[in-house]
């Protein structure tokens, strides 16, 4: 399935938001023309972060790189399926990476069903405006997260990026489980509120 | 199906983050598969995940990836309903094990520390009181379950804090079948329950 390997990608810095805006175009080129250059750009934009995510979840660098490749290969293979939805590509990549991580790195899980293509039902009739609205939504989420107080942000990051259960977070931070849950709820409500009127 | 009892925001967050313990995630997935409201919430939680993912300090890739032509048909993954997948068939085909007056159960295979089981309760039977070691999720599949916090019908999920004492009773008319996940191995309270546990190696 994997073809050639060539020069390492750079993928150094946070993509500026203008750059993130063209992800959907790159994806369309992948979907419509199986354009390898467009795919390479997507890989360089997302691959290094997916690899970092897998490492934060406990994967060794080699496994993390494999999982990053698998994640982006899924993007490549499913791009046509996804193209109907001009919506949140970054969210789609996150769900693919998360599902792979659950499959491979969390052995105790009996199974877990988290469809990756659920997004299609949310905005099947994506309009030209939709890309703009999508960028706005992403920006609002980013801003809301950046404004979280440290104690709330901490539990959110431990849940999403370190993969810790609520009980594990409570143990790690020496907090009652109820406190962990309420910090999560408050953090979520802030993000939810930031998106109000945009759903 | 009108669903009135949903997953807690914190549960949805852990679920979307992929960090909900396996047994709880199984029940959460089953509820989400039935509930458009929670699906929409999960989508917002996933947006948070995406935003956090793009904030991670990147790790340099060792190799560039050159994919071959997209593989045909990779998109149409036919998805079983989570419940059927879990019990390996239809609810009607479940082989129940008697655990007490008006009460049957069927432990479901799962690895890891928690417990996952189907419980069938005759009309008016009370569903055993678990000690809440960690979190517990109860999803009603058939009939109805009634407790201090309300009536739970098919699709409804009881996602209650540890602090909440509840004594669920199966609907007096139709009884109840529900799916219960515990983060910790289940321990039923009371002498009879302990005896049952001893007999059945719960
Ligand atoms: Zn719900």
XYZ file of C-alpha atoms and ligand atoms in Angstrom:
402
model
C 0.000 0.000 0.000
C 2.811 2.374 0.851
C 4.919 3.275 -2.137
C 8.211 5.101 -2.164
C 9.785 6.922 0.662
C 11.778 10.006 -0.046
C 13.111 13.072 1.690
C 11.883 13.771 5.210
C 9.171 16.388 5.547
C 9.895 19.579 7.378
C 6.606 20.167 9.135
C 8.114 22.463 11.709
C 5.806 25.215 12.776
C 2.171 25.695 13.547
C 0.443 26.246 10.226
C -0.804 29.835 10.072
C -4.549 30.089 9.833
C -4.441 31.182 6.184
C -2.561 27.985 5.476
C -5.091 25.940 7.347
C -7.741 27.468 5.127
C -6.340 25.779 2.053
C -6.414 22.310 3.568
C -9.850 21.709 2.142
C -8.567 22.642 -1.332
C -5.657 20.257 -0.983
C -8.045 17.565 0.090
C -10.222 18.208 -2.944
C -7.194 17.841 -5.198
C -6.434 14.559 -3.490
C -10.026 13.426 -3.865
C -10.598 14.526 -7.453
C -7.203 13.936 -9.035
C -5.329 11.719 -6.589
C -2.763 14.536 -6.706
C 0.442 13.357 -4.954
C 1.760 16.900 -4.508
C -1.391 17.949 -2.680
C -1.159 14.858 -0.558
C 2.458 15.623 0.306
C 1.398 19.020 1.587
C -1.321 17.482 3.722
C 1.139 14.940 5.037
C 3.636 17.612 5.964
C 0.957 19.712 7.608
C -0.615 16.945 9.689
C 1.939 14.134 9.875
C 4.342 15.696 12.397
C 1.493 16.541 14.777
C -0.120 13.141 14.498
C 3.277 11.596 15.197
C 3.689 13.842 18.244
C 0.182 12.912 19.385
C 0.989 9.208 19.183
C 4.181 9.753 21.154
C 2.320 11.661 23.845
C -0.007 8.661 23.977
C 2.956 6.447 24.747
C 4.049 5.180 21.343
C 7.755 4.872 20.618
C 8.938 7.127 17.758
C 8.893 4.329 15.183
C 5.370 3.221 16.022
C 4.253 6.847 16.204
C 5.572 7.478 12.720
C 3.848 4.348 11.404
C 0.570 5.481 12.936
C 0.991 8.976 11.500
C 1.484 7.395 8.085
C -1.551 5.190 8.519
C -3.610 8.179 9.542
C -2.663 10.125 6.442
C -3.078 7.069 4.235
C -6.637 6.850 5.495
C -7.060 10.495 4.449
C -5.686 9.592 1.030
C -7.941 6.572 0.649
C -11.079 8.184 1.974
C -10.659 11.674 0.556
C -13.304 11.122 -2.112
C -15.740 9.957 0.503
C -15.071 13.000 2.582
C -15.135 15.550 -0.226
C -18.904 15.946 0.016
C -18.268 17.724 3.278
C -16.183 20.865 2.935
C -16.248 21.086 6.692
C -13.682 20.476 9.334
C -10.881 18.495 7.833
C -8.749 18.885 10.946
C -11.513 17.294 13.003
C -11.673 14.441 10.546
C -7.925 13.866 10.823
C -8.202 13.973 14.607
C -10.909 11.301 14.624
C -8.892 9.035 12.323
C -5.781 9.431 14.476
C -7.760 8.877 17.657
C -9.390 5.714 16.346
C -6.074 4.302 15.198
C -4.582 5.138 18.556
C -7.408 3.328 20.371
C -6.918 0.317 18.089
C -3.201 0.074 18.476
C -2.123 1.688 21.692
C -4.887 0.834 24.127
C -4.878 -2.886 24.289
C -7.389 -3.248 27.066
C -10.252 -1.861 25.025
C -12.672 -4.556 23.928
C -13.872 -2.488 21.000
C -15.023 1.001 20.367
C -17.198 2.274 17.625
C -16.491 5.831 16.634
C -17.428 6.404 13.025
C -15.024 8.682 11.211
C -17.435 9.658 8.492
C -20.126 10.912 10.794
C -19.302 14.464 9.752
C -20.953 13.891 6.411
C -24.376 14.023 7.988
C -23.669 17.338 9.667
C -23.147 19.483 6.583
C -23.836 17.515 3.457
C -24.961 20.626 1.645
C -21.734 22.536 2.159
C -21.833 25.890 0.395
C -18.965 28.190 -0.587
C -19.693 30.143 2.589
C -19.265 26.993 4.541
C -15.472 27.002 4.308
C -15.419 30.492 5.729
C -17.810 29.529 8.489
C -15.681 26.495 9.194
C -12.571 28.621 9.583
C -14.498 30.865 11.930
C -15.610 27.901 14.016
C -12.067 26.595 14.277
C -10.851 30.017 15.297
C -13.488 30.325 17.993
C -12.645 26.900 19.425
C -8.950 27.750 19.408
C -9.614 31.052 21.149
C -11.913 29.508 23.754
C -9.283 26.887 24.535
C -6.563 29.508 24.808
C -8.640 31.405 27.350
C -9.206 28.448 29.660
C -7.672 28.832 33.092
C -4.736 26.491 33.651
C -6.585 24.072 35.913
C -9.296 23.453 33.308
C -6.873 23.330 30.435
C -4.777 20.786 32.275
C -7.576 18.202 32.558
C -8.605 18.773 28.947
C -5.073 18.196 27.678
C -4.629 15.123 29.867
C -7.843 13.657 28.448
C -7.238 14.462 24.783
C -3.497 14.391 24.392
C -2.264 12.083 27.145
C -5.257 9.760 26.813
C -5.909 9.590 30.554
C -9.277 8.481 31.909
C -11.037 10.732 34.405
C -9.976 8.462 37.270
C -6.385 8.507 36.043
C -6.459 12.300 35.821
C -7.873 12.482 39.350
C -5.072 10.231 40.593
C -2.395 12.124 38.679
C -3.507 15.504 40.000
C -4.576 14.337 43.451
C -8.114 15.606 42.899
C -11.513 14.090 43.600
C -13.077 12.539 40.499
C -15.952 14.988 40.780
C -13.562 17.929 40.447
C -12.056 16.492 37.281
C -15.519 16.020 35.810
C -16.669 19.505 36.699
C -13.555 21.082 35.172
C -14.238 19.168 31.998
C -17.857 20.294 31.954
C -16.955 23.935 32.478
C -14.257 23.848 29.798
C -16.663 22.263 27.365
C -19.416 24.770 28.082
C -17.011 27.600 27.267
C -16.217 26.088 23.888
C -19.881 25.354 23.306
C -20.810 28.922 24.117
C -18.123 30.254 21.779
C -19.736 28.311 18.943
C -23.258 29.445 19.649
C -25.106 30.747 16.644
C -22.667 28.982 14.349
C -23.916 25.405 14.502
C -37.152 6.782 20.047
C -37.379 9.849 22.254
C -34.315 10.026 24.408
C -34.457 12.189 27.497
C -31.493 11.012 29.583
C -28.133 11.680 27.993
C -24.454 11.260 28.650
C -22.805 13.808 30.895
C -20.620 16.422 29.172
C -17.551 15.070 30.954
C -18.336 11.544 29.759
C -18.807 12.816 26.216
C -15.486 14.628 26.423
C -13.576 11.524 27.515
C -15.414 9.508 24.881
C -14.523 11.938 22.094
C -10.960 12.129 23.380
C -10.757 8.340 23.174
C -9.864 8.166 26.853
C -13.035 6.732 28.324
C -12.278 3.289 29.819
C -13.281 0.455 27.495
C -16.447 -0.792 29.137
C -17.818 2.719 29.594
C -16.847 3.583 26.033
C -18.790 0.577 24.808
C -21.976 1.798 26.451
C -21.331 5.403 25.457
C -20.869 4.309 21.834
C -24.139 2.402 21.992
C -25.985 5.466 23.279
C -24.316 7.810 20.787
C -25.291 5.480 17.962
C -28.934 5.969 18.967
C -28.866 9.625 19.967
C -28.528 12.494 17.497
C -28.226 15.022 20.323
C -25.162 13.327 21.768
C -23.716 12.810 18.278
C -23.846 16.566 17.781
C -22.164 17.126 21.150
C -19.462 14.604 20.323
C -18.777 16.537 17.118
C -18.067 19.662 19.179
C -15.859 17.708 21.576
C -13.990 16.391 18.548
C -13.427 19.955 17.387
C -11.676 20.540 20.697
C -9.542 17.498 20.027
C -8.658 18.824 16.585
C -7.704 22.213 18.020
C -5.535 20.580 20.686
C -3.934 18.321 18.097
C -2.861 21.300 16.033
C -1.275 22.863 19.139
C 1.032 19.927 19.837
C 4.703 20.582 19.260
C 5.311 18.571 16.089
C 7.700 15.640 15.821
C 9.934 15.503 12.800
C 9.016 12.746 10.378
C 11.775 10.387 9.326
C 10.322 9.555 5.944
C 8.087 11.144 3.397
C 5.076 9.129 2.445
C 4.161 8.518 -1.170
C 0.868 6.726 -1.422
C -0.112 4.473 -4.254
C -3.432 4.935 -6.045
C -6.334 5.150 -3.625
C -7.557 1.677 -2.857
C -11.003 1.068 -4.225
C -13.889 0.663 -1.868
C -11.962 1.588 1.223
C -14.698 4.006 2.152
C -17.715 1.801 2.452
C -17.161 0.316 5.851
C -20.396 -1.328 6.792
C -20.968 -0.694 10.432
C -22.756 -3.022 12.727
C -24.884 -1.491 15.379
C -22.678 -1.406 18.463
C -25.135 -3.387 20.577
C -25.341 -6.243 18.112
C -21.625 -6.244 17.754
C -21.199 -6.408 21.491
C -23.576 -9.257 22.156
C -22.713 -11.021 18.915
C -26.252 -11.020 17.580
C -29.760 -9.996 18.511
C -30.986 -9.280 22.004
C -33.576 -12.035 21.542
C -30.846 -14.631 21.269
C -29.117 -13.823 24.536
C -28.704 -16.718 26.941
C -29.456 -15.389 30.370
C -28.067 -16.494 33.663
C -30.264 -16.303 36.756
C -28.723 -14.222 39.525
C -31.598 -13.567 41.872
C -35.366 -13.237 42.146
C -36.616 -11.730 38.889
C -33.079 -10.995 37.791
C -30.859 -12.381 35.057
C -27.615 -11.258 33.574
C -25.156 -11.929 30.823
C -21.575 -10.806 31.295
C -20.063 -9.576 28.054
C -16.546 -10.273 27.035
C -14.205 -7.428 27.646
C -10.581 -7.169 28.522
C -9.262 -4.607 30.939
C -10.391 -3.877 34.422
C -14.044 -3.002 34.131
C -17.244 -4.973 33.877
C -19.791 -5.008 31.094
C -23.032 -6.921 31.347
C -26.589 -7.158 30.176
C -29.152 -7.254 32.952
C -32.730 -8.442 32.571
C -35.132 -7.541 35.335
C -38.702 -8.795 35.720
C -41.442 -6.178 36.243
C -40.955 -4.513 39.621
C -37.603 -6.179 40.326
C -34.899 -3.901 41.610
C -31.660 -3.878 39.740
C -28.842 -4.669 42.151
C -27.209 -1.740 43.825
C -23.621 -1.572 42.734
C -20.930 -0.061 44.770
C -19.803 2.742 42.581
C -16.108 2.200 42.335
C -15.361 4.703 39.625
C -17.946 5.458 37.011
C -20.955 3.472 35.899
C -23.171 3.794 32.847
C -26.559 2.128 32.437
C -28.234 2.095 29.034
C -31.834 0.920 28.781
C -32.451 -1.311 25.769
C -35.963 -2.650 26.400
C -38.767 -1.748 28.777
C -38.096 0.895 31.370
C -36.139 1.540 34.520
C -37.342 3.885 37.246
C -35.289 5.512 39.967
C -35.137 8.679 42.045
C -33.881 10.639 39.057
C -36.672 9.665 36.656
C -37.863 7.074 34.179
C -35.385 5.631 31.720
C -36.710 4.286 28.462
C -34.917 2.563 25.574
C -31.977 4.686 24.479
C -31.843 6.589 27.753
C -28.618 6.371 29.659
C -28.067 6.857 33.384
C -24.746 8.635 33.748
C -24.756 9.433 37.423
C -22.126 10.834 39.692
C -20.663 8.614 42.356
C -22.353 10.742 44.937
C -25.836 9.882 43.652
C -27.474 7.037 45.532
C -30.059 5.439 43.339
C -32.160 2.321 43.572
C -33.391 1.524 40.086
C -36.465 -0.665 39.711
C -37.698 -2.276 36.507
C -40.968 -0.898 35.201
C -43.891 -2.647 36.881
C -45.549 -3.405 33.571
C -42.861 -4.522 31.188
C -39.646 -5.047 33.134
C -36.354 -3.999 31.673
C -33.282 -5.061 29.778
C -30.272 -2.826 30.176
C -26.582 -2.728 29.480
C -24.401 -1.765 32.426
C -20.761 -0.812 32.339
C -18.582 -0.294 35.368
C -15.124 1.118 35.406
C -14.304 -1.276 38.258
C -15.287 -4.926 38.560
C -18.872 -5.039 39.800
C -19.631 -5.658 43.425
C -23.241 -6.013 44.361
C -24.218 -4.843 47.795
C -26.146 -6.864 50.319
C -25.918 -10.405 51.630
C -27.913 -12.034 48.847
C -25.993 -10.193 46.209
C -22.697 -11.232 47.782
C -23.882 -14.815 47.802
C -24.802 -14.525 44.125
C -21.434 -13.111 43.395
C -19.810 -16.013 45.162
C -21.871 -18.560 43.242
C -21.429 -16.982 39.900
C -17.933 -15.686 40.249
C -18.977 -12.169 39.337
Zn -27.848 11.404 24.155
